[in-house]
Coordinates of N, CA and C in Angstrom, one line a residue:
Chain Y
D341 N 53.8 -9.9 -16.7 CA 52.8 -10.9 -17.1 C 51.7 -11.1 -16.0
S342 N 50.5 -10.8 -16.4 CA 49.4 -10.8 -15.4 C 48.9 -12.2 -15.1
G343 N 49.3 -13.2 -15.9 CA 48.8 -14.6 -15.6 C 47.5 -14.9 -16.4
V344 N 46.9 -13.9 -17.1 CA 45.8 -14.1 -17.9 C 46.2 -14.3 -19.3
T345 N 45.8 -15.3 -20.0 CA 46.2 -15.6 -21.4 C 45.0 -15.4 -22.3
Q346 N 45.3 -14.9 -23.5 CA 44.2 -14.7 -24.5 C 44.8 -15.2 -25.8
T347 N 43.9 -15.9 -26.6 CA 44.3 -16.3 -27.9 C 43.1 -16.1 -28.9
P348 N 43.3 -15.8 -30.1 CA 44.7 -15.5 -30.7 C 45.1 -14.1 -30.3
K349 N 46.3 -13.8 -30.7 CA 46.8 -12.4 -30.4 C 46.3 -11.4 -31.5
H350 N 46.3 -11.9 -32.7 CA 45.7 -11.1 -33.8 C 44.7 -11.9 -34.6
L351 N 43.8 -11.3 -35.1 CA 42.8 -12.0 -35.9 C 42.3 -11.0 -37.0
I352 N 42.4 -11.5 -38.2 CA 41.9 -10.7 -39.4 C 40.8 -11.5 -40.1
T353 N 39.7 -10.8 -40.3 CA 38.6 -11.5 -40.9 C 37.8 -10.6 -41.7
A354 N 36.7 -11.1 -42.4 CA 35.9 -10.3 -43.3 C 34.6 -10.0 -42.6
T355 N 33.9 -8.9 -43.1 CA 32.6 -8.6 -42.6 C 31.7 -9.8 -42.8
G356 N 30.7 -9.9 -41.9 CA 29.8 -11.0 -42.0 C 30.2 -12.3 -41.3
Q357 N 31.5 -12.4 -41.0 CA 32.0 -13.6 -40.5 C 31.8 -13.7 -39.0
R358 N 32.2 -14.9 -38.4 CA 32.0 -15.1 -37.0 C 33.4 -15.6 -36.4
V359 N 33.7 -15.1 -35.3 CA 35.0 -15.4 -34.7 C 34.8 -15.7 -33.2
T360 N 35.8 -16.5 -32.6 CA 35.7 -16.8 -31.2 C 37.0 -16.4 -30.6
L361 N 37.0 -15.6 -29.5 CA 38.1 -15.2 -28.8 C 38.2 -16.0 -27.5
R362 N 39.4 -16.5 -27.1 CA 39.5 -17.3 -25.9 C 40.3 -16.7 -24.8
C363 N 39.9 -16.9 -23.6 CA 40.6 -16.3 -22.4 C 40.7 -17.4 -21.4
S364 N 41.9 -17.5 -20.8 CA 42.2 -18.3 -19.6 C 42.5 -17.5 -18.5
P365 N 41.7 -17.5 -17.4 CA 42.0 -16.6 -16.3 C 43.2 -17.1 -15.5
R366 N 43.6 -16.3 -14.5 CA 44.7 -16.6 -13.6 C 44.2 -17.8 -12.8
S367 N 45.2 -18.6 -12.4 CA 44.9 -19.8 -11.6 C 44.2 -19.3 -10.3
G368 N 43.0 -19.9 -10.0 CA 42.3 -19.6 -8.8 C 41.3 -18.5 -9.0
D369 N 41.3 -17.7 -10.1 CA 40.3 -16.7 -10.3 C 39.0 -17.3 -10.8
L370 N 37.9 -16.8 -10.2 CA 36.6 -17.3 -10.6 C 35.8 -16.4 -11.5
S371 N 36.2 -15.1 -11.5 CA 35.5 -14.1 -12.4 C 36.3 -13.8 -13.6
V372 N 35.6 -13.7 -14.7 CA 36.2 -13.3 -16.0 C 35.4 -12.2 -16.6
Y373 N 36.1 -11.2 -17.1 CA 35.4 -10.0 -17.7 C 35.9 -9.8 -19.1
W374 N 35.0 -9.3 -19.9 CA 35.4 -9.0 -21.3 C 35.2 -7.5 -21.5
Y375 N 36.3 -6.9 -22.2 CA 36.2 -5.5 -22.5 C 36.6 -5.3 -24.0
Q376 N 36.0 -4.2 -24.6 CA 36.3 -3.8 -26.0 C 37.0 -2.5 -25.9
Q377 N 38.1 -2.3 -26.7 CA 38.7 -1.0 -26.7 C 38.9 -0.6 -28.2
S378 N 38.2 0.4 -28.6 CA 38.4 1.0 -29.9 C 38.9 2.4 -29.8
L379 N 39.4 2.9 -30.9 CA 39.9 4.3 -30.9 C 38.9 5.3 -30.5
D380 N 37.7 5.1 -31.0 CA 36.7 6.2 -30.8 C 35.8 6.0 -29.5
Q381 N 35.8 4.7 -29.0 CA 35.0 4.4 -27.8 C 35.7 4.2 -26.5
G382 N 37.0 4.1 -26.6 CA 37.8 3.9 -25.4 C 37.5 2.5 -24.9
L383 N 37.8 2.2 -23.6 CA 37.7 0.9 -23.0 C 36.2 0.7 -22.5
Q384 N 35.5 -0.3 -23.1 CA 34.1 -0.5 -22.7 C 33.9 -1.9 -22.1
F385 N 33.3 -1.9 -21.0 CA 33.0 -3.2 -20.4 C 31.9 -3.9 -21.2
L386 N 32.1 -5.2 -21.4 CA 31.1 -6.0 -22.2 C 30.3 -6.9 -21.3
I387 N 30.9 -7.8 -20.6 CA 30.2 -8.8 -19.8 C 31.1 -9.4 -18.8
Q388 N 30.5 -9.9 -17.7 CA 31.3 -10.6 -16.7 C 30.6 -12.0 -16.3
Y389 N 31.5 -12.9 -16.1 CA 31.1 -14.2 -15.6 C 31.7 -14.5 -14.3
Y390 N 31.0 -15.2 -13.4 CA 31.5 -15.7 -12.2 C 31.2 -17.1 -12.0
N391 N 32.2 -18.0 -12.0 CA 32.1 -19.4 -11.8 C 31.0 -20.0 -12.7
G392 N 31.1 -19.6 -13.9 CA 30.2 -20.2 -15.0 C 28.9 -19.4 -15.2
E393 N 28.6 -18.5 -14.4 CA 27.3 -17.8 -14.5 C 27.5 -16.3 -14.9
E394 N 26.7 -15.8 -15.8 CA 26.7 -14.4 -16.1 C 26.3 -13.6 -14.9
R395 N 27.2 -12.5 -14.6 CA 26.9 -11.7 -13.5 C 26.6 -10.3 -13.8
A396 N 27.2 -9.8 -14.8 CA 27.0 -8.3 -15.1 C 27.1 -8.2 -16.6
K397 N 26.3 -7.3 -17.1 CA 26.3 -7.0 -18.6 C 26.5 -5.5 -18.8
G398 N 27.4 -5.2 -19.8 CA 27.6 -3.8 -20.1 C 27.1 -3.6 -21.5
N399 N 27.9 -2.9 -22.3 CA 27.4 -2.5 -23.7 C 27.7 -3.6 -24.7
I400 N 27.2 -4.8 -24.4 CA 27.5 -5.9 -25.4 C 26.4 -6.0 -26.4
L401 N 26.8 -6.1 -27.7 CA 25.8 -6.1 -28.7 C 25.1 -7.5 -28.7
E402 N 23.9 -7.6 -29.3 CA 23.2 -8.9 -29.4 C 24.0 -9.8 -30.3
R403 N 24.8 -9.3 -31.2 CA 25.6 -10.2 -32.1 C 26.8 -10.9 -31.4
F404 N 27.0 -10.4 -30.2 CA 28.1 -10.9 -29.4 C 27.5 -11.8 -28.3
S405 N 28.3 -12.8 -27.9 CA 27.9 -13.7 -26.8 C 29.1 -14.2 -26.1
A406 N 29.0 -14.6 -24.9 CA 30.1 -15.2 -24.2 C 29.6 -16.3 -23.3
Q407 N 30.6 -17.1 -22.9 CA 30.3 -18.1 -21.9 C 31.6 -18.5 -21.1
Q408 N 31.4 -19.0 -19.9 CA 32.5 -19.5 -19.1 C 32.3 -20.9 -18.9
F409 N 33.3 -21.7 -19.1 CA 33.2 -23.2 -19.1 C 33.6 -23.7 -17.7
P410 N 33.3 -25.0 -17.4 CA 33.6 -25.5 -16.1 C 35.0 -25.4 -15.6
D411 N 36.0 -25.4 -16.6 CA 37.4 -25.2 -16.2 C 37.7 -23.7 -16.1
L412 N 36.7 -22.9 -16.1 CA 36.8 -21.4 -15.9 C 37.3 -20.6 -17.1
H413 N 37.7 -21.2 -18.1 CA 38.1 -20.4 -19.3 C 36.9 -19.9 -19.9
S414 N 37.0 -18.8 -20.7 CA 35.9 -18.1 -21.3 C 36.1 -17.9 -22.7
E415 N 35.0 -17.8 -23.5 CA 35.1 -17.5 -24.9 C 34.1 -16.4 -25.2
L416 N 34.5 -15.5 -26.1 CA 33.7 -14.4 -26.5 C 33.4 -14.7 -28.0
N417 N 32.2 -14.8 -28.4 CA 31.8 -15.1 -29.8 C 31.3 -13.8 -30.4
L418 N 31.8 -13.5 -31.5 CA 31.4 -12.3 -32.3 C 30.9 -12.7 -33.6
S419 N 29.7 -12.4 -34.0 CA 29.1 -12.9 -35.2 C 28.6 -11.7 -36.1
S420 N 28.4 -12.0 -37.3 CA 27.9 -11.0 -38.3 C 28.8 -9.8 -38.2
L421 N 30.1 -10.0 -38.3 CA 31.0 -8.9 -38.0 C 30.9 -7.7 -38.9
E422 N 31.1 -6.6 -38.4 CA 31.1 -5.3 -39.1 C 32.4 -4.6 -39.0
L423 N 32.6 -3.7 -39.9 CA 33.9 -3.0 -39.8 C 34.1 -2.3 -38.5
G424 N 33.1 -1.8 -37.9 CA 33.2 -1.2 -36.6 C 33.5 -2.0 -35.4
D425 N 33.5 -3.4 -35.6 CA 33.9 -4.3 -34.6 C 35.4 -4.4 -34.4
S426 N 36.1 -3.8 -35.4 CA 37.6 -3.9 -35.3 C 38.0 -3.1 -34.0
A427 N 38.7 -3.8 -33.2 CA 39.1 -3.3 -31.9 C 40.1 -4.3 -31.2
L428 N 40.5 -3.8 -30.0 CA 41.3 -4.7 -29.1 C 40.2 -5.2 -28.1
Y429 N 40.3 -6.5 -27.9 CA 39.4 -7.2 -27.0 C 40.2 -7.7 -25.8
F430 N 39.9 -7.2 -24.6 CA 40.6 -7.6 -23.4 C 39.8 -8.5 -22.6
C431 N 40.4 -9.5 -22.0 CA 39.8 -10.3 -21.0 C 40.5 -10.0 -19.7
A432 N 39.8 -10.0 -18.6 CA 40.4 -9.7 -17.3 C 39.8 -10.8 -16.3
S433 N 40.5 -11.1 -15.2 CA 40.0 -12.0 -14.3 C 40.3 -11.5 -12.9
S434 N 39.5 -12.0 -11.9 CA 39.7 -11.6 -10.5 C 39.3 -12.8 -9.7
V435 N 39.7 -12.8 -8.4 CA 39.4 -13.9 -7.6 C 37.9 -14.1 -7.4
G436 N 37.3 -13.0 -7.0 CA 35.9 -13.0 -6.8 C 35.3 -11.9 -7.7
G437 N 34.4 -11.1 -7.1 CA 33.8 -10.1 -8.0 C 33.6 -8.7 -7.3
R438 N 33.9 -8.6 -6.1 CA 33.6 -7.4 -5.4 C 34.7 -6.4 -5.7
T439 N 35.5 -6.1 -4.7 CA 36.6 -5.1 -4.8 C 37.9 -5.8 -5.3
D440 N 37.8 -7.0 -5.7 CA 39.1 -7.7 -6.1 C 39.7 -7.1 -7.3
T441 N 41.0 -7.0 -7.3 CA 41.7 -6.4 -8.4 C 41.4 -7.2 -9.7
Q442 N 41.2 -6.5 -10.8 CA 41.1 -7.2 -12.1 C 42.4 -7.2 -12.8
Y443 N 42.8 -8.4 -13.2 CA 44.1 -8.6 -13.9 C 43.8 -8.8 -15.4
F444 N 44.3 -7.9 -16.3 CA 44.0 -8.0 -17.7 C 45.0 -8.8 -18.5
G445 N 44.5 -9.5 -19.5 CA 45.3 -10.2 -20.4 C 45.9 -9.3 -21.5
P446 N 46.7 -9.8 -22.4 CA 47.4 -9.0 -23.4 C 46.5 -8.5 -24.5
G447 N 45.3 -9.1 -24.6 CA 44.3 -8.7 -25.6 C 44.4 -9.4 -26.9
T448 N 43.3 -9.4 -27.6 CA 43.2 -9.9 -29.0 C 42.9 -8.7 -29.9
R449 N 43.7 -8.5 -30.9 CA 43.4 -7.4 -31.9 C 42.7 -8.0 -33.0
L450 N 41.4 -7.5 -33.2 CA 40.5 -8.0 -34.2 C 40.5 -6.9 -35.3
T451 N 40.7 -7.4 -36.5 CA 40.6 -6.5 -37.7 C 39.6 -7.1 -38.6
V452 N 38.5 -6.3 -38.9 CA 37.5 -6.7 -39.8 C 37.6 -5.9 -41.1
L453 N 37.8 -6.7 -42.2 CA 38.0 -6.0 -43.5 C 36.8 -6.1 -44.4
Chain V
L767 N 26.7 4.1 -11.3 CA 28.2 4.3 -11.1 C 28.5 5.8 -11.3
A768 N 29.3 6.2 -10.3 CA 29.7 7.6 -10.4 C 30.6 7.9 -11.6
K769 N 30.4 9.1 -12.2 CA 31.1 9.5 -13.4 C 32.4 10.1 -12.9
T770 N 33.5 9.9 -13.6 CA 34.8 10.5 -13.2 C 35.3 11.5 -14.3
T771 N 36.0 12.5 -13.9 CA 36.6 13.5 -14.8 C 38.0 13.6 -14.5
Q772 N 38.9 13.5 -15.5 CA 40.3 13.6 -15.4 C 40.8 14.5 -16.5
P773 N 42.0 15.1 -16.3 CA 42.6 15.8 -17.4 C 43.0 14.9 -18.5
I774 N 42.9 15.4 -19.7 CA 43.1 14.6 -20.9 C 44.5 14.2 -21.0
S775 N 45.4 15.1 -20.7 CA 46.9 14.8 -20.8 C 47.7 15.6 -19.9
M776 N 48.9 15.1 -19.6 CA 49.8 15.8 -18.7 C 51.2 15.5 -19.2
D777 N 52.1 16.5 -19.1 CA 53.5 16.3 -19.4 C 54.4 16.5 -18.2
S778 N 55.5 15.7 -18.1 CA 56.4 15.8 -17.0 C 57.8 15.5 -17.5
Y779 N 58.7 15.7 -16.6 CA 60.1 15.3 -16.9 C 60.5 14.2 -15.9
E780 N 61.5 13.5 -16.3 CA 62.0 12.4 -15.5 C 62.4 12.9 -14.1
G781 N 62.2 12.2 -13.1 CA 62.6 12.5 -11.8 C 61.6 13.4 -11.0
Q782 N 60.6 13.9 -11.7 CA 59.6 14.8 -11.1 C 58.5 13.9 -10.4
E783 N 57.8 14.5 -9.5 CA 56.6 13.9 -9.0 C 55.4 14.4 -9.8
V784 N 54.5 13.4 -10.1 CA 53.4 13.7 -10.9 C 52.1 13.4 -10.1
N785 N 51.2 14.4 -10.1 CA 49.9 14.2 -9.4 C 48.8 14.4 -10.4
I786 N 48.0 13.3 -10.5 CA 46.9 13.3 -11.4 C 45.6 13.3 -10.6
T787 N 44.8 14.3 -10.8 CA 43.6 14.5 -10.0 C 42.3 14.0 -10.7
C788 N 41.5 13.3 -10.1 CA 40.2 12.8 -10.7 C 39.1 13.3 -9.9
S789 N 38.1 13.8 -10.5 CA 36.8 14.3 -9.9 C 35.8 13.3 -10.0
H790 N 35.1 13.0 -8.9 CA 34.0 12.1 -8.8 C 33.0 12.7 -7.9
N791 N 32.3 13.7 -8.3 CA 31.4 14.5 -7.4 C 30.2 13.7 -6.9
N792 N 29.8 12.7 -7.7 CA 28.6 11.9 -7.3 C 28.9 10.6 -6.6
I793 N 30.1 10.5 -6.1 CA 30.5 9.2 -5.5 C 29.6 8.9 -4.3
A794 N 29.2 7.6 -4.2 CA 28.3 7.1 -3.2 C 29.1 6.5 -2.0
T795 N 28.4 6.4 -1.0 CA 29.0 5.9 0.3 C 29.7 4.6 0.1
N796 N 29.1 3.7 -0.7 CA 29.7 2.4 -0.9 C 30.8 2.3 -2.0
D797 N 31.0 3.4 -2.6 CA 32.0 3.4 -3.8 C 33.4 3.5 -3.3
Y798 N 34.3 2.8 -4.0 CA 35.7 2.9 -3.7 C 36.4 3.4 -5.0
I799 N 37.7 3.8 -4.9 CA 38.4 4.4 -6.0 C 39.6 3.6 -6.4
T800 N 39.7 3.3 -7.7 CA 40.8 2.5 -8.2 C 41.4 3.2 -9.4
W801 N 42.7 3.0 -9.5 CA 43.5 3.6 -10.6 C 44.2 2.5 -11.4
Y802 N 44.1 2.6 -12.7 CA 44.8 1.6 -13.6 C 45.7 2.4 -14.5
Q803 N 46.7 1.7 -15.0 CA 47.7 2.2 -15.9 C 47.6 1.4 -17.2
Q804 N 47.7 2.0 -18.4 CA 47.7 1.2 -19.6 C 48.7 1.7 -20.6
F805 N 49.6 0.8 -21.0 CA 50.5 1.1 -22.1 C 49.9 0.8 -23.4
P806 N 50.4 1.3 -24.5 CA 49.8 1.1 -25.8 C 49.7 -0.4 -26.2
S807 N 48.6 -0.8 -26.6 CA 48.3 -2.2 -27.1 C 48.5 -3.2 -25.9
Q808 N 48.4 -2.8 -24.7 CA 48.5 -3.7 -23.6 C 47.2 -3.6 -22.7
G809 N 46.9 -4.6 -21.9 CA 45.8 -4.5 -21.0 C 46.1 -3.6 -19.9
P810 N 45.1 -2.9 -19.3 CA 45.3 -2.1 -18.1 C 45.9 -2.9 -17.0
R811 N 46.7 -2.1 -16.2 CA 47.3 -2.8 -15.0 C 46.9 -2.0 -13.8
F812 N 46.5 -2.8 -12.7 CA 46.1 -2.2 -11.5 C 47.3 -1.4 -10.8
I813 N 47.0 -0.2 -10.4 CA 48.0 0.5 -9.6 C 47.7 0.6 -8.1
I814 N 46.5 1.1 -7.8 CA 46.2 1.3 -6.4 C 44.7 1.5 -6.2
Q815 N 44.3 1.2 -5.0 CA 42.8 1.3 -4.7 C 42.7 1.9 -3.3
G816 N 41.6 2.7 -3.1 CA 41.4 3.2 -1.8 C 40.0 3.6 -1.6
Y817 N 39.6 3.9 -0.3 CA 38.3 4.3 0.0 C 38.3 5.7 0.6
K818 N 39.2 6.0 1.5 CA 39.3 7.3 2.1 C 40.8 7.5 2.6
T819 N 41.1 8.7 2.9 CA 42.4 9.2 3.4 C 43.5 8.9 2.4
K820 N 44.5 8.2 2.9 CA 45.7 8.0 2.0 C 46.1 6.5 2.0
V821 N 46.4 6.1 0.8 CA 46.9 4.7 0.6 C 48.2 4.8 -0.2
T822 N 49.2 4.0 0.2 CA 50.5 4.0 -0.4 C 50.9 2.6 -0.7
N823 N 51.5 2.4 -1.8 CA 52.1 1.1 -2.1 C 53.5 1.4 -2.8
E824 N 54.1 0.4 -3.3 CA 55.5 0.5 -3.8 C 55.5 1.3 -5.1
V825 N 54.4 1.5 -5.7 CA 54.3 2.2 -7.0 C 53.8 3.6 -6.9
A826 N 52.8 3.9 -6.0 CA 52.1 5.2 -6.0 C 51.5 5.4 -4.7
S827 N 51.0 6.7 -4.5 CA 50.1 7.0 -3.4 C 48.8 7.5 -3.9
L828 N 47.8 7.3 -3.1 CA 46.5 7.8 -3.5 C 45.9 8.6 -2.3
F829 N 45.6 9.9 -2.6 CA 45.1 10.8 -1.6 C 43.6 11.0 -1.9
I830 N 42.8 10.8 -0.8 CA 41.4 11.0 -0.9 C 40.9 11.9 0.2
P831 N 40.4 13.1 -0.1 CA 40.0 14.0 0.9 C 38.7 13.5 1.6
A832 N 38.4 14.2 2.7 CA 37.3 13.7 3.5 C 36.0 13.6 2.8
D833 N 35.7 14.6 1.9 CA 34.4 14.5 1.2 C 34.4 13.5 0.0
R834 N 35.5 12.9 -0.3 CA 35.7 11.9 -1.3 C 35.2 12.3 -2.7
K835 N 35.1 13.6 -2.9 CA 34.6 14.0 -4.3 C 35.7 14.1 -5.3
S836 N 36.9 13.8 -4.8 CA 38.0 13.8 -5.8 C 39.1 12.9 -5.2
S837 N 40.0 12.5 -6.0 CA 41.2 11.8 -5.5 C 42.4 12.1 -6.4
T838 N 43.6 12.0 -5.8 CA 44.8 12.3 -6.5 C 45.8 11.1 -6.5
L839 N 46.2 10.7 -7.7 CA 47.2 9.7 -7.8 C 48.5 10.4 -7.8
S840 N 49.4 10.0 -7.0 CA 50.8 10.6 -7.0 C 51.8 9.6 -7.3
L841 N 52.6 9.9 -8.4 CA 53.7 9.1 -8.9 C 55.0 9.7 -8.5
P842 N 55.8 9.2 -7.6 CA 57.0 9.8 -7.2 C 58.1 9.6 -8.2
R843 N 58.9 10.6 -8.5 CA 60.0 10.5 -9.4 C 59.8 9.6 -10.6
V844 N 59.0 10.2 -11.5 CA 58.6 9.4 -12.7 C 59.8 9.2 -13.6
S845 N 59.7 8.1 -14.4 CA 60.7 7.8 -15.4 C 60.0 7.7 -16.7
L846 N 60.8 7.5 -17.8 CA 60.3 7.5 -19.1 C 59.3 6.3 -19.3
S847 N 59.5 5.3 -18.5 CA 58.6 4.1 -18.6 C 57.2 4.3 -17.9
D848 N 57.1 5.5 -17.3 CA 55.8 5.8 -16.7 C 54.9 6.5 -17.7
T849 N 55.4 6.7 -18.9 CA 54.5 7.3 -20.0 C 53.4 6.2 -20.3
A850 N 52.2 6.6 -20.1 CA 51.1 5.7 -20.3 C 49.8 6.5 -20.1
V851 N 48.7 5.8 -20.2 CA 47.4 6.4 -19.9 C 46.9 5.9 -18.5
Y852 N 46.5 6.8 -17.7 CA 46.1 6.5 -16.3 C 44.6 6.7 -16.2
Y853 N 43.9 5.6 -15.7 CA 42.4 5.7 -15.6 C 42.1 5.7 -14.1
C854 N 41.1 6.6 -13.8 CA 40.5 6.6 -12.5 C 39.1 6.0 -12.6
L855 N 38.8 5.1 -11.7 CA 37.5 4.4 -11.7 C 36.9 4.4 -10.4
V856 N 35.6 4.5 -10.3 CA 34.8 4.4 -9.1 C 33.9 3.2 -9.2
G857 N 34.0 2.3 -8.2 CA 33.3 1.1 -8.2 C 32.5 0.9 -6.9
D858 N 31.3 0.2 -7.1 CA 30.4 0.0 -6.0 C 30.7 -1.3 -5.2
M859 N 31.0 -1.2 -4.0 CA 31.4 -2.4 -3.2 C 30.1 -3.2 -2.9
N860 N 29.0 -2.7 -3.1 CA 27.8 -3.4 -2.7 C 27.1 -4.1 -3.9
T861 N 27.6 -3.9 -5.1 CA 26.9 -4.6 -6.2 C 27.2 -6.1 -6.2
G862 N 28.2 -6.5 -5.5 CA 28.6 -7.9 -5.4 C 29.5 -8.3 -6.5
F863 N 29.2 -7.8 -7.7 CA 30.1 -8.1 -8.8 C 30.4 -6.8 -9.6
Q864 N 31.6 -6.4 -9.5 CA 31.9 -5.1 -10.0 C 31.9 -5.0 -11.5
K865 N 31.6 -3.8 -12.0 CA 31.6 -3.5 -13.4 C 32.4 -2.3 -13.6
L866 N 33.7 -2.4 -14.0 CA 34.5 -1.2 -14.2 C 34.1 -0.4 -15.3
V867 N 34.0 0.9 -15.0 CA 33.6 1.9 -16.1 C 34.9 2.8 -16.3
F868 N 35.5 2.6 -17.4 CA 36.7 3.4 -17.7 C 36.3 4.7 -18.4
G869 N 36.9 5.8 -17.9 CA 36.7 7.1 -18.6 C 37.7 7.2 -19.7
T870 N 38.0 8.4 -20.1 CA 38.9 8.7 -21.2 C 40.3 8.6 -20.7
G871 N 40.6 8.7 -19.4 CA 41.9 8.6 -18.9 C 42.7 9.8 -19.1
T872 N 43.9 9.8 -18.4 CA 44.9 10.9 -18.6 C 46.1 10.3 -19.2
R873 N 46.5 10.9 -20.3 CA 47.7 10.5 -21.1 C 48.9 11.2 -20.5
L874 N 49.8 10.5 -19.8 CA 51.0 11.1 -19.2 C 52.1 10.9 -20.1
L875 N 52.8 12.0 -20.5 CA 54.0 11.9 -21.3 C 55.2 12.4 -20.4
V876 N 56.2 11.5 -20.2 CA 57.4 11.8 -19.4 C 58.5 12.0 -20.4
S877 N 59.2 13.1 -20.3 CA 60.3 13.4 -21.2 C 61.6 13.4 -20.5
P878 N 62.7 13.2 -21.2 CA 64.0 13.2 -20.5 C 64.4 14.6 -20.0

């Protein structure tokens, strides 16, 4: 158990819908990262927040957005969902942001029908 | 960020030592090397990290030659539970906020 929690564990929805994935970092960690893992794309970095502020952006689509709240939990919002958005979405956290080890949560499996 | 190249898959038997080599020819002075392990449908798990020479922890050893253009993850006496995908990543210490770039990884299969 990494100490990072993600909800829900599974999510099934239809194309065009909007969903919110939630992540709670390890106690004391200030950085939260979001990753997408699909069969054809592998593990892709989406975005990082540090203490409430966006710090790094990866291959995140404009239909996706994220935020980190004052209590440091984070939410990833996915809208206008497409079949290709079906994937495992992982959240990771670290104490800071430099060379600190990232601890990954168990992931949310999103299925878009 | 430096690109990494690893073998797609490796096979081994229980009790053997496994060495997985990663190439990172364009590694920069400020880059460090990290290895993660991932089981199916689980998040990646940190194994080991190093900058140069050799690093050892309770799980693995990491060998980095002087030119740092490659690194080797060594898993001593593997067991069936070591069957997983292993990712080599190179990260910049100077960016302030790291962005991990995962490659395709090496799929290790350990057989009895």
